XYZ file of C-alpha atoms in Angstrom:
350
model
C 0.000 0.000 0.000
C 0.954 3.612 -0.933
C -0.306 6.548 0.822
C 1.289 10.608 0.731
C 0.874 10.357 4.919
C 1.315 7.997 7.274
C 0.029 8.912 11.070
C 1.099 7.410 14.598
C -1.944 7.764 16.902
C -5.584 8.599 16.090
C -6.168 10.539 19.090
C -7.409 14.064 18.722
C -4.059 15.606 16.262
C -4.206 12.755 14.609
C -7.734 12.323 13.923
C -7.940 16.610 13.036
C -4.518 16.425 10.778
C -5.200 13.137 8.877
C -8.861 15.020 8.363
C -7.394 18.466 6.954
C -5.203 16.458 4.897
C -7.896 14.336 2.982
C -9.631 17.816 2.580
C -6.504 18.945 0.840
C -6.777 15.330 -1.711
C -3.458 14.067 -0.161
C -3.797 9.834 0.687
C -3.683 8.637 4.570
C -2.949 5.630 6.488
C -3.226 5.824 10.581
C -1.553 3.605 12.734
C -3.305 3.091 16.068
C -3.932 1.367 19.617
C -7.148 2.823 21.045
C -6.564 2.266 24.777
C -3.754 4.304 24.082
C -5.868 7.437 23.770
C -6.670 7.539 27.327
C -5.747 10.938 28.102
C -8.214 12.457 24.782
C -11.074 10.341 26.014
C -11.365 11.340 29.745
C -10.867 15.256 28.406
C -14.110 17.525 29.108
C -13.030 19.077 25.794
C -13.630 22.425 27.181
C -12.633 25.378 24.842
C -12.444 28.430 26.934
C -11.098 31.950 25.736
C -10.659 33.685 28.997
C -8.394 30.982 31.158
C -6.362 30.794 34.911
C -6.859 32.583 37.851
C -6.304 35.879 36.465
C -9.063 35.763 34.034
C -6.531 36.303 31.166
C -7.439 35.757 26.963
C -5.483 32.141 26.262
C -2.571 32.460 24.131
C -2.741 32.966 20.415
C -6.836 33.309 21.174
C -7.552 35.624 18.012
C -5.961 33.466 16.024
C -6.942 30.085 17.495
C -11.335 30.550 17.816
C -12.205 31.362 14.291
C -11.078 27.894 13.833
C -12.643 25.676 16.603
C -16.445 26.121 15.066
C -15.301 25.304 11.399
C -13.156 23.130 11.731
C -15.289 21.089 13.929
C -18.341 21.571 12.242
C -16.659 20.360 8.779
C -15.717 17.141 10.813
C -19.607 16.486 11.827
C -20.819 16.885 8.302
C -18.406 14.261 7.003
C -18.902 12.016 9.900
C -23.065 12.717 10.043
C -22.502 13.150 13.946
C -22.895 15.415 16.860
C -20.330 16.206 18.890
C -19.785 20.193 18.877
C -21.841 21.891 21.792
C -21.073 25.537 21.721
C -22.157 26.638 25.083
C -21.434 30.202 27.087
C -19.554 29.758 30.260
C -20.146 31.914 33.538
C -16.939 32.898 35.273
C -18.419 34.280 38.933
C -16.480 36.838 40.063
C -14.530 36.774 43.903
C -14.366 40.262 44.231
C -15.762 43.833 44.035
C -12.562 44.417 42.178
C -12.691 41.954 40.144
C -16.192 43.346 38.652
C -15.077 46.767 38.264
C -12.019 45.347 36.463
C -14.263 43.791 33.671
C -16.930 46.327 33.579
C -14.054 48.246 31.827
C -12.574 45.489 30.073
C -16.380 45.069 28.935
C -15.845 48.419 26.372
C -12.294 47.057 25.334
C -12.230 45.729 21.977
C -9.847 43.080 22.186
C -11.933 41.471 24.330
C -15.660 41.989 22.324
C -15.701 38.670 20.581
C -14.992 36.487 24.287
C -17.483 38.938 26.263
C -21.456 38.168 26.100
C -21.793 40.425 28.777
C -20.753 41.940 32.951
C -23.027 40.841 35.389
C -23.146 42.624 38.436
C -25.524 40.601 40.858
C -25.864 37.332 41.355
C -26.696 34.911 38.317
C -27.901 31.756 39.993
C -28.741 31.067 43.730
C -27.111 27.281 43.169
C -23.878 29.317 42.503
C -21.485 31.201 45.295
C -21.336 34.570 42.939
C -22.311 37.150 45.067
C -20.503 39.593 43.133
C -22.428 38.732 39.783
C -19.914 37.212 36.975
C -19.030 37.535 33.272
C -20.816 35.695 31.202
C -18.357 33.937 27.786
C -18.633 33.713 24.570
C -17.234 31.601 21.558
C -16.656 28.815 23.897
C -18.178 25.300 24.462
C -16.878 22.005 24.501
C -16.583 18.977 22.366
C -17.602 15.152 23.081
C -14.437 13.857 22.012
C -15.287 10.476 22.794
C -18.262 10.514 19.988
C -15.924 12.385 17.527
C -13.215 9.799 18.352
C -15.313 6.879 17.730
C -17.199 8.398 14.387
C -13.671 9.229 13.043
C -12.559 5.658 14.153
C -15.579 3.595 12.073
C -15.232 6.037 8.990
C -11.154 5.051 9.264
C -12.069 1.637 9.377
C -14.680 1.409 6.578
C -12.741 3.491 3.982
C -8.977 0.531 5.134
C -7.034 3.855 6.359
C -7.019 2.539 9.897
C -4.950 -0.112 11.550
C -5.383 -0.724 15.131
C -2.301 -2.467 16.760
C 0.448 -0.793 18.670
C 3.044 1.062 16.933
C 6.398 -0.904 16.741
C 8.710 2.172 15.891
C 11.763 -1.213 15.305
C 9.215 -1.713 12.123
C 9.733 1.425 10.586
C 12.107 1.731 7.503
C 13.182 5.551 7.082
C 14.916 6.526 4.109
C 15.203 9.917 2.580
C 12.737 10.028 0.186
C 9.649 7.694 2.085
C 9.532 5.386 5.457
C 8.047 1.689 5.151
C 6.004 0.240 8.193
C 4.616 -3.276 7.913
C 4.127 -2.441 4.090
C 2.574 0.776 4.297
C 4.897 3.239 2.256
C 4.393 7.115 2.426
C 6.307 9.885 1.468
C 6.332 11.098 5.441
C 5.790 10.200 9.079
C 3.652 12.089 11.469
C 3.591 11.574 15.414
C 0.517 12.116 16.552
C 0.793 10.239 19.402
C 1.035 11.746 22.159
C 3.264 10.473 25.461
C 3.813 7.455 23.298
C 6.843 9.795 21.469
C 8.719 10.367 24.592
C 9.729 6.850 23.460
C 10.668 7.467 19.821
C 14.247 7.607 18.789
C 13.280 10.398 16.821
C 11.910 12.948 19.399
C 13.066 11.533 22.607
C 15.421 14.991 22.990
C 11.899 17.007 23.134
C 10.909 18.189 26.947
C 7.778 16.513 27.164
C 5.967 17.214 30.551
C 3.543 14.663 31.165
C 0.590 15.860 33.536
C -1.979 13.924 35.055
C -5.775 14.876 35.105
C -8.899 13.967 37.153
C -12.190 14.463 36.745
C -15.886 13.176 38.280
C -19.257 12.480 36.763
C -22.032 13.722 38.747
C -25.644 13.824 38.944
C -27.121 16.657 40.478
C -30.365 18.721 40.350
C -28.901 22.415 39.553
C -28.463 21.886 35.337
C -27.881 25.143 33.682
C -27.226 25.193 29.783
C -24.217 27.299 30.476
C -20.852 25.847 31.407
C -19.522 27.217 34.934
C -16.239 27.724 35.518
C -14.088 29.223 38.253
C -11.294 27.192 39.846
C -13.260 23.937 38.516
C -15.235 23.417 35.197
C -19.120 21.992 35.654
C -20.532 21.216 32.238
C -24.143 19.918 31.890
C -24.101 16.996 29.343
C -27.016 16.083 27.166
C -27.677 13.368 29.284
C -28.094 15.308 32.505
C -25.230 14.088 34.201
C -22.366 16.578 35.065
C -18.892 16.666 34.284
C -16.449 18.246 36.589
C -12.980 19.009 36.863
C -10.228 19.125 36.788
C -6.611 17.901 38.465
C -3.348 19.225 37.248
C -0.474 16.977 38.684
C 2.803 17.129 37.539
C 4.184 14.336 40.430
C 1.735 12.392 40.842
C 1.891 10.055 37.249
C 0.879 6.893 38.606
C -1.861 4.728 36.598
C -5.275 4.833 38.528
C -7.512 7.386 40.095
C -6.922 9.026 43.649
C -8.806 9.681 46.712
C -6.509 13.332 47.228
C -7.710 14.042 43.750
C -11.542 13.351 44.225
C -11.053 15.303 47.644
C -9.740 18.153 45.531
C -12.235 18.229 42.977
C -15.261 18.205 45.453
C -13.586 20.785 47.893
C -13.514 23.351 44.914
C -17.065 21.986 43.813
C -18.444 23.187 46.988
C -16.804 26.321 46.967
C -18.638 27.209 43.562
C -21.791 25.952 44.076
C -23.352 25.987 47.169
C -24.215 22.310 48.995
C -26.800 20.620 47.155
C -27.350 16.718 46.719
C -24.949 15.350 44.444
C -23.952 11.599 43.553
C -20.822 10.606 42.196
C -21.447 8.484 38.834
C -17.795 8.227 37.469
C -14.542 8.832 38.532
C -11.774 8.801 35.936
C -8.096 9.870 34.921
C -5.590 10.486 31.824
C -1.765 11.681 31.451
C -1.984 14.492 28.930
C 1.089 15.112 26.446
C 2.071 18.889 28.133
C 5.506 20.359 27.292
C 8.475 22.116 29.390
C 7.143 25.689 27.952
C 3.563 24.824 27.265
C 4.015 25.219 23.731
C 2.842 22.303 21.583
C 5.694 20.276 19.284
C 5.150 21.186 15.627
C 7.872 20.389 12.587
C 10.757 18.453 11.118
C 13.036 16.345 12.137
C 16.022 17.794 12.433
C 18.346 14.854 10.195
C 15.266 13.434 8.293
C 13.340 14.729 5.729
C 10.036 12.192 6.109
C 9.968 12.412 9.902
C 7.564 14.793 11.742
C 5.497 15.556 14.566
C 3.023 17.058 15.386
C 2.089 16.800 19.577
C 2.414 17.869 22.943
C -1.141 20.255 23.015
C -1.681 19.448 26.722
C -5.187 20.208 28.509
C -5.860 22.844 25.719
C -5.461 20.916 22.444
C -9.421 21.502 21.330
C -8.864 25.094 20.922
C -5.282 24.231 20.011
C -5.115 21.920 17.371
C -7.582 23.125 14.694
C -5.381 26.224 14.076
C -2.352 24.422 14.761
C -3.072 21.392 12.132
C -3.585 24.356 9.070
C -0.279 25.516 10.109
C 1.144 22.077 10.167
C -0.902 20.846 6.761
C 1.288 23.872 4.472
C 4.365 22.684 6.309
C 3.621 18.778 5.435
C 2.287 20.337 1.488
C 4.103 23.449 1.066
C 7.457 23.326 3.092
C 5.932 26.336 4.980
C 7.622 26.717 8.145
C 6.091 26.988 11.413
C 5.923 29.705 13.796
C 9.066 29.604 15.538
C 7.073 29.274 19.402
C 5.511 26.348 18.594
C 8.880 24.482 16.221
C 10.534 22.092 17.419
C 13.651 23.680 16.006
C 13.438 25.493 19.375
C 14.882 22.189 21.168
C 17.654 21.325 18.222
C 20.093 22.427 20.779
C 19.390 19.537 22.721
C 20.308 16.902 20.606
């Protein structure tokens, strides 16, 4: 078999690159063991313009949210499945100052395409926000499980999937094509997330593998909008709650933790005031973060058919749909990429 690409991991960059690629008429063939997206499928898939405790715009946000709802979108159409749930999200507010400081930032124009609106009293009586909150736009999350699993079946029925582990002693590189099991493409992506940190290839990149947690809940209080502030409570079409989540950089062990469910509920019940809740789920992943929190994108170094494209971390919804256009003209048109996010930045390690 003969393909243009061949990809290492169908997880969420592989599943979005090998996508823009077909767009673009180029061949695919993606290698992949499904348990092995563990840390995509327990995501909330949150994409959130206005992040951290500061209430700061994410990086690169003007250029990143034009692209979420597209690019997304596209992918439902050709999969004939829903998966993209644009929803607001409430931030309460913890302080008097904190109001005034985005009444202002309310009239500033960088900010007009994140801001729905200021709200100076209290939104809900369910939620501690005595100070009222701002109230998000362009934001929402995605069921990446569902989008997984659609991509997955339309993989398998078109033979551009192969589901076994990735045996990196199988791969033949040469300089003008690699060869794995008898697939032959004229280049390599990683898309594989923590499973690179063990690739002879990229083994010199800082990976900084961090380990989430997050609960399924059923409770009564079910608002439409998404509430965030020091945890994340989305409402799921099903009426159950997701909440979260954990950011542990020590802590990598396999398995769920008690100190992690303590942590999750403690911040719960500072959001929203005691109410009857059940715990329906409790679950974990290690997500693919890097040293500088800038994803991997590029070349390698020494061979011309190796590249990667990796390390997006607890943000790679709003992440990779920019990311993979940027990474589809350097796999079709030698285009470099932006030198925060190339791995050139790390060829001084090797």
């Amino acid at each position: 078999m003969e393909v243009d690409f061949l990809l290492i991991g169908q997880g969420l960059a592989g599943t979005v690159l090998s996508h823009r690629l077909i767009q673009e008429g180029k061949s695919v063939h993606l290698i992949d063991e499904p348990k092995a997206n563990l840390s995509t499928r327990i995501a909330a898939g949150l994409y959130n313009p206005i992040t951290g405790k500061k209430m700061v715009k994410t990086w690169l946000a003007d250029s990143l949210f034009p692209e979420i709802g597209p690019l997304y979108r596209s992918l439902e159409k050709k999969l004939d499945a829903h998966f993209f749930h644009p929803r607001k999200i409430y931030r309460p507010f913890l302080s008097i100052e904190e109001l005034n400081e985005w009444m202002g930032r309310s009239g500033d124009e960088n900010f007009q395409d994140y801001i729905d609106q200021v709200i100076s009293k209290p939104l809900y009586e369910e939620v501690v926000n005595p100070y009222g909150g701002v109230m998000l736009k362009n934001s929402g999350y995605v069921d990446l499980n569902r989008m997984l699993d659609s991509y997955q079946q339309y993989l398998l029925g078109e033979g551009l999937l192969t589901q076994e582990r990735f045996d990196e002693e199988k791969l033949t590189v040469l300089e003008a094509y690699v060869e794995y099991n008898g697939i032959k493409a004229s280049k390599v992506v990683y898309c594989n997330g923590l499973g690179s940190l063990d690739s002879r290839f990229f083994n010199f990149l800082p990976f900084a593998p961090v380990k989430g947690e997050v609960l399924e809940l059923e409770e009564g209080f079910q608002p439409e909008e998404i509430i965030n502030r020091g945890v994340f409570r989305i409402t799921l079409p099903d009426g159950r709650l997701k909440v979260g989540s954990t950011y542990s950089k020590h802590d990598l062990d396999t398995g769920v933790t008690e100190r992690a469910k303590e942590e999750i509920l403690e911040k719960y019940d500072k959001l929203i005031r005691n109410g009857e809740k059940k715990i329906i789920s409790h679950r974990y992943g290690i997500r693919p973060a890097t040293r500088d929190r800038k994803p991997f994108l590029g070349k390698h170094p020494e061979y011309e058919s190796v590249y990667i494209f990796n390390g997006f971390g607890a943000k790679g919804v709003s992440l990779v749909p920019y990311l993979s256009k940027m990474m589809t003209n350097l796999l079709l048109l030698n285009q470099e990429v932006d030198k925060d996010v190339n791995i050139s930045r790390f060829f001084k390690y090797i």
